[in-house]
mmCIF file of C-alpha atoms in Angstrom:
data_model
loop_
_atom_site.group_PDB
_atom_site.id
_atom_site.type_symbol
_atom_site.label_atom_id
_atom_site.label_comp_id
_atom_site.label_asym_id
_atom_site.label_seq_id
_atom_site.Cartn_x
_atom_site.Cartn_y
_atom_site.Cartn_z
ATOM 1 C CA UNK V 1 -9.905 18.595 16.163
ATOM 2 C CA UNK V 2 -10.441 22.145 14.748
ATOM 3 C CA UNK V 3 -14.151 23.294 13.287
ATOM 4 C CA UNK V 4 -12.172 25.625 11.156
ATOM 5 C CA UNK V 5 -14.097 25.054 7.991
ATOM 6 C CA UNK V 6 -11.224 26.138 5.758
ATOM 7 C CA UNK V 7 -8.513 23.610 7.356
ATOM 8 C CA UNK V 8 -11.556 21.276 6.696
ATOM 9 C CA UNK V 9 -11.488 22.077 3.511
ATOM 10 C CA UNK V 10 -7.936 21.695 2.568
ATOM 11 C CA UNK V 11 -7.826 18.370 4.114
ATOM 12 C CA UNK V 12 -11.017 16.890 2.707
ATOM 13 C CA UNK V 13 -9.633 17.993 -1.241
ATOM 14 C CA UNK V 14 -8.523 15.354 -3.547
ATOM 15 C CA UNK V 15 -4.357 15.587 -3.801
ATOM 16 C CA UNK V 16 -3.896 15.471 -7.814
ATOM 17 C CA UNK V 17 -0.001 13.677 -8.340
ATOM 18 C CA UNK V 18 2.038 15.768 -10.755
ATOM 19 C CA UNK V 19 2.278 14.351 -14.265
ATOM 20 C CA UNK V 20 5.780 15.070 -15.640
ATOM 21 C CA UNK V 21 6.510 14.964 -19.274
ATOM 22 C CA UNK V 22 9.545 13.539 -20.772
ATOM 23 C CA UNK V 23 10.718 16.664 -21.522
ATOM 24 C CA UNK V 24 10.246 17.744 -18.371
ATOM 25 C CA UNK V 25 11.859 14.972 -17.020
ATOM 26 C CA UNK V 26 14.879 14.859 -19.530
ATOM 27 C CA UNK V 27 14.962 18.562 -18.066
ATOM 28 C CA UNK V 28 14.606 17.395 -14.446
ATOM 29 C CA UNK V 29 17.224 14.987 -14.916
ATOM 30 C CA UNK V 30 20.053 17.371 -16.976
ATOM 31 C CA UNK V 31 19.608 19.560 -14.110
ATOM 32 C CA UNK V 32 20.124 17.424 -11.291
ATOM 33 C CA UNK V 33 23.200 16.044 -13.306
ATOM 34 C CA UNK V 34 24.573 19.662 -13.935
ATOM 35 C CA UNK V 35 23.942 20.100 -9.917
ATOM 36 C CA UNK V 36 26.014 16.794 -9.185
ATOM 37 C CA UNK V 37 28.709 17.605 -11.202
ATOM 38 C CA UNK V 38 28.800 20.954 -9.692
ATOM 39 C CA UNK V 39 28.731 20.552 -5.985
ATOM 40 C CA UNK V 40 31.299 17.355 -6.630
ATOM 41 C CA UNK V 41 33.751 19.958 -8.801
ATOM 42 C CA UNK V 42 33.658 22.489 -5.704
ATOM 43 C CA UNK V 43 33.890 19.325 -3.298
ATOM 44 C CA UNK V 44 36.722 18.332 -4.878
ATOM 45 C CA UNK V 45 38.471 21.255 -4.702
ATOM 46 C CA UNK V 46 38.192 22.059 -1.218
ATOM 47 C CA UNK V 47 39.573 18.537 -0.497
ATOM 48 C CA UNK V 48 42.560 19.585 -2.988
ATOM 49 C CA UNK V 49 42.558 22.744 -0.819
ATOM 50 C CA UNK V 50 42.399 20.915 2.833
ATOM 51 C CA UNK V 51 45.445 18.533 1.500
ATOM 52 C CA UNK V 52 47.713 21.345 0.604
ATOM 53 C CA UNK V 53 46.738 23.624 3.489
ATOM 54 C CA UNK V 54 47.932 20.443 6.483
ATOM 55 C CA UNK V 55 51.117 19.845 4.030
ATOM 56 C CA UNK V 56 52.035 23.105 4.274
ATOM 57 C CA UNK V 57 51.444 22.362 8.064
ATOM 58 C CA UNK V 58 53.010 18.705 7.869
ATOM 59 C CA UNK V 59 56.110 20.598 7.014
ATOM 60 C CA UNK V 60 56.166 23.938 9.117
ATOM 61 C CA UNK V 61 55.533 22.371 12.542
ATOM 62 C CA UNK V 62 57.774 20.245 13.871
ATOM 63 C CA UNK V 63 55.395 19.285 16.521
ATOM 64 C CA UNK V 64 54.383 15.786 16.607
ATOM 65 C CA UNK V 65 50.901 15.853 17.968
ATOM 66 C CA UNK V 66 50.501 18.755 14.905
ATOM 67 C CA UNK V 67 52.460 16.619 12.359
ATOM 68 C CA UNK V 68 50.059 13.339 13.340
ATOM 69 C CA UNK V 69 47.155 15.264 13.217
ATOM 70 C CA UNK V 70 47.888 16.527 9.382
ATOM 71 C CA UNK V 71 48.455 13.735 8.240
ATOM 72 C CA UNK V 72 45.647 11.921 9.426
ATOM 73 C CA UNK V 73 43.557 15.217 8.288
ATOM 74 C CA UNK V 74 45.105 14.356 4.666
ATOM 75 C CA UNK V 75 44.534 10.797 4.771
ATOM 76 C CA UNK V 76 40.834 11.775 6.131
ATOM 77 C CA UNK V 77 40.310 13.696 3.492
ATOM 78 C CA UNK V 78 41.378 11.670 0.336
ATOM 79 C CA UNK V 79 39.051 9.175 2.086
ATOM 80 C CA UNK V 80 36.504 12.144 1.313
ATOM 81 C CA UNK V 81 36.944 12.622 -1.665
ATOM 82 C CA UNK V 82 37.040 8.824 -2.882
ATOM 83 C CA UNK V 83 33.341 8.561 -0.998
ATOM 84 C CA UNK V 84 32.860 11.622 -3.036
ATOM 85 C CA UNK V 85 33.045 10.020 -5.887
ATOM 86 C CA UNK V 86 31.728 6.603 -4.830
ATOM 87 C CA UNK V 87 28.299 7.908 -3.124
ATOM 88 C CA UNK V 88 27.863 10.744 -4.800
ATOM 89 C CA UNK V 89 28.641 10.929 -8.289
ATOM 90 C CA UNK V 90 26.610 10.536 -11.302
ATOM 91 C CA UNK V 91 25.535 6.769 -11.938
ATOM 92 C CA UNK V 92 25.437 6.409 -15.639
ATOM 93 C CA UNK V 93 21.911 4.499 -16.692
ATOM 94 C CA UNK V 94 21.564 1.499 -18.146
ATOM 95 C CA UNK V 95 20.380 0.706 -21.126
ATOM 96 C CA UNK V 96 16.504 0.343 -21.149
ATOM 97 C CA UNK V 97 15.903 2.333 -18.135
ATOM 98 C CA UNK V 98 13.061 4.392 -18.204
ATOM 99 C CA UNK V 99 13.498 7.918 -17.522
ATOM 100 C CA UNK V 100 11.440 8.208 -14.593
ATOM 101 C CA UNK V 101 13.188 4.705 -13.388
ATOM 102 C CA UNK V 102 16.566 6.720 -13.613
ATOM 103 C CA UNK V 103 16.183 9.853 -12.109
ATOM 104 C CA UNK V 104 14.236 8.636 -9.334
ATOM 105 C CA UNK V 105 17.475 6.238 -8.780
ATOM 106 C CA UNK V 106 19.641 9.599 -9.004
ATOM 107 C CA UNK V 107 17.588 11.375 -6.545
ATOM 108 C CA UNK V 108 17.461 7.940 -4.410
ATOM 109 C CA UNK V 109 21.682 7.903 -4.431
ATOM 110 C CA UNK V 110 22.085 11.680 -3.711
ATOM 111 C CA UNK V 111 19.126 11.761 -0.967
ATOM 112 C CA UNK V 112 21.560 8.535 0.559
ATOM 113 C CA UNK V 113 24.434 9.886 0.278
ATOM 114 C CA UNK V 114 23.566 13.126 2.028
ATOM 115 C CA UNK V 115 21.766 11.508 4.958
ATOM 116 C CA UNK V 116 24.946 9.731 5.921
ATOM 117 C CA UNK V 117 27.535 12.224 5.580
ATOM 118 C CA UNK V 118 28.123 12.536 9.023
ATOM 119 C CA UNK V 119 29.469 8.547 8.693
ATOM 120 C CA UNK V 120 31.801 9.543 5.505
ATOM 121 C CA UNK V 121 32.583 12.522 4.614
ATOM 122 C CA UNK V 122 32.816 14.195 8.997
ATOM 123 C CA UNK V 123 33.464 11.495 10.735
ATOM 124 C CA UNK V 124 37.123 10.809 8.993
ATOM 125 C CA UNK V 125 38.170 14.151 9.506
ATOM 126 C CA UNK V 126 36.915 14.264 12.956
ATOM 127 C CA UNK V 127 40.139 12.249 14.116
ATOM 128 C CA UNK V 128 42.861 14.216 12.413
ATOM 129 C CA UNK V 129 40.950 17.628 13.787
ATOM 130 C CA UNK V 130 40.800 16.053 17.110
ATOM 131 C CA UNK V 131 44.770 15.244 17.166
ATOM 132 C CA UNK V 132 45.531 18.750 15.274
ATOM 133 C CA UNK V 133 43.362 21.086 18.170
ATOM 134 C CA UNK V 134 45.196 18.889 20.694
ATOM 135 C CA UNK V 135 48.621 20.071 19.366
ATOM 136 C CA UNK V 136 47.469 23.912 18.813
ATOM 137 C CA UNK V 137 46.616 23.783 22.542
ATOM 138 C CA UNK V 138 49.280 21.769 24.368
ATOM 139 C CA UNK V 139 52.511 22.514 21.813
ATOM 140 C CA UNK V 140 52.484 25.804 20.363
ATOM 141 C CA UNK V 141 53.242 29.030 22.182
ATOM 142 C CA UNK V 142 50.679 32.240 21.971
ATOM 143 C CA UNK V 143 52.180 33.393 18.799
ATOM 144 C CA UNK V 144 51.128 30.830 16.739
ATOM 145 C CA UNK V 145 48.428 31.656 13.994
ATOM 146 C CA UNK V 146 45.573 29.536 15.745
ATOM 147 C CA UNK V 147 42.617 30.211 17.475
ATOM 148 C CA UNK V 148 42.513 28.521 20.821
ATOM 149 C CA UNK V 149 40.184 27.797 23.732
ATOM 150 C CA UNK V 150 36.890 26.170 24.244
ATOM 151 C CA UNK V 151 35.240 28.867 22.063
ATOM 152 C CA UNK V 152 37.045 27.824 19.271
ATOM 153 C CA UNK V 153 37.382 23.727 19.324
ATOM 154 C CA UNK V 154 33.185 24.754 19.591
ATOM 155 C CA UNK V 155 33.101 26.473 16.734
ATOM 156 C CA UNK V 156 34.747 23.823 14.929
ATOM 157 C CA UNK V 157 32.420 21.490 16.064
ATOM 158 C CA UNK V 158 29.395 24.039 15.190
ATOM 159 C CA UNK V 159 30.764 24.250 11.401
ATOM 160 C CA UNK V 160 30.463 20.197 11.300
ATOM 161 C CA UNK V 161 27.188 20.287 12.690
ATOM 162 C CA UNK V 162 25.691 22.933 10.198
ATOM 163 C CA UNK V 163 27.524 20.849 7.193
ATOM 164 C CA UNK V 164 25.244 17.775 8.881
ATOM 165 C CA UNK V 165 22.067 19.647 9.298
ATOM 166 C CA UNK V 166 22.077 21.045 5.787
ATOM 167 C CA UNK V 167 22.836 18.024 4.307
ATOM 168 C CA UNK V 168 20.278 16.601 6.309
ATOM 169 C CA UNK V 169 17.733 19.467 4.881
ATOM 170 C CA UNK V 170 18.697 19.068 1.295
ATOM 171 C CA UNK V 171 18.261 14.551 1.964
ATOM 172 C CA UNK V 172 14.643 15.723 2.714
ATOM 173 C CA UNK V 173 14.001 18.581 -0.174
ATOM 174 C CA UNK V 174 15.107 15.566 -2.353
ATOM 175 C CA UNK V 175 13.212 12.842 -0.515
ATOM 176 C CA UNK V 176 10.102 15.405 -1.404
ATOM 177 C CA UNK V 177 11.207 14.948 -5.448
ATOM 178 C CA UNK V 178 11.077 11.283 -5.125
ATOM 179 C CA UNK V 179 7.504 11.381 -3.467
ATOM 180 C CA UNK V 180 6.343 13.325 -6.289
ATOM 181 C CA UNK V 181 7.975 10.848 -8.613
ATOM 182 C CA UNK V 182 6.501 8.105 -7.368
ATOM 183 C CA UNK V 183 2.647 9.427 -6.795
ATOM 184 C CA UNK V 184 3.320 9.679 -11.058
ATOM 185 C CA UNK V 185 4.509 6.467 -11.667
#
């Protein structure tokens, strides 16, 4: 225990919850909506990009540890993008809801959805990568346009990590949103 008076202070003072109005809310709400819509436009498309990038290597190697792996990256990734739109779309309200009942819900299904992508949206690309690396490394010569070694099945692995830990980090910003929500209600 500290005799700071100050931290005494600040943890002896009455916590006043944050009173939203409903125009504040409606704004809350049209915001978070424009961010969904957003992020899932820009997810989309990088799955759209993924799928054509390992067809175009589907059909230029002939390799069949490189062919298996793109097409289990493809199938991985329309996977993705169907969890994309299942976890972590928009939920349209129903009728009757209150306002603060629906956003809350919103920021409940986002903050889910982001705490498990490592289950849906890593882990079924994770095979397909797995297969693909194996084939850069065992079945094409030096020439080939692919980074190889340790150093660079790690830095793979470092990407998915960071895409986990942020989405982890934005779970708990949002997680903060509904706490303030619910000290209101």
């Amino acid at each position: 225990m500290s005799n700071d008076p100050l931290k005494s202070l600040w943890q002896t003072q009455e916590v006043v919850p944050v009173q939203f109005t409903q125009q504040e809310l409606s704004k809350k709400s049209r915001t978070l909506h424009w961010r969904v819509s957003a992020r899932n436009a820009l997810e989309y498309l990088a799955c759209m990009l993924v799928i054509a990038g390992f067809w175009g290597y589907l059909r230029e190697f002939p390799q069949p540890l490189l062919r298996l792996g793109s097409v289990l990256v493809i199938l991985g990734t329309l996977y993705v993008a169907w969890q994309i739109h299942r976890r972590a779309s928009d939920a349209p309200a129903s009728p009757g809801l209150p306002g603060l009942v629906y956003h809350r819900q919103q920021l409940e299904r986002q903050r889910d959805a982001l705490r498990s992508v490592w289950a849906w949206y890593i882990g079924p690309l994770v095979p397909g990568m797995v297969v693909f690396r194996w084939g850069v490394e065992t079945q094409l010569d030096a020439s080939a346009p692919f980074a190889r070694g340790l150093v660079a099945n790690l830095a793979i692995a470092a990407v998915l990590l960071v895409v986990v830990l942020i989405n982890l980090y934005t779970a708990s910003r949002l997680q903060r949103q509904i706490d303030q929500l619910v000290q209101q209600a």
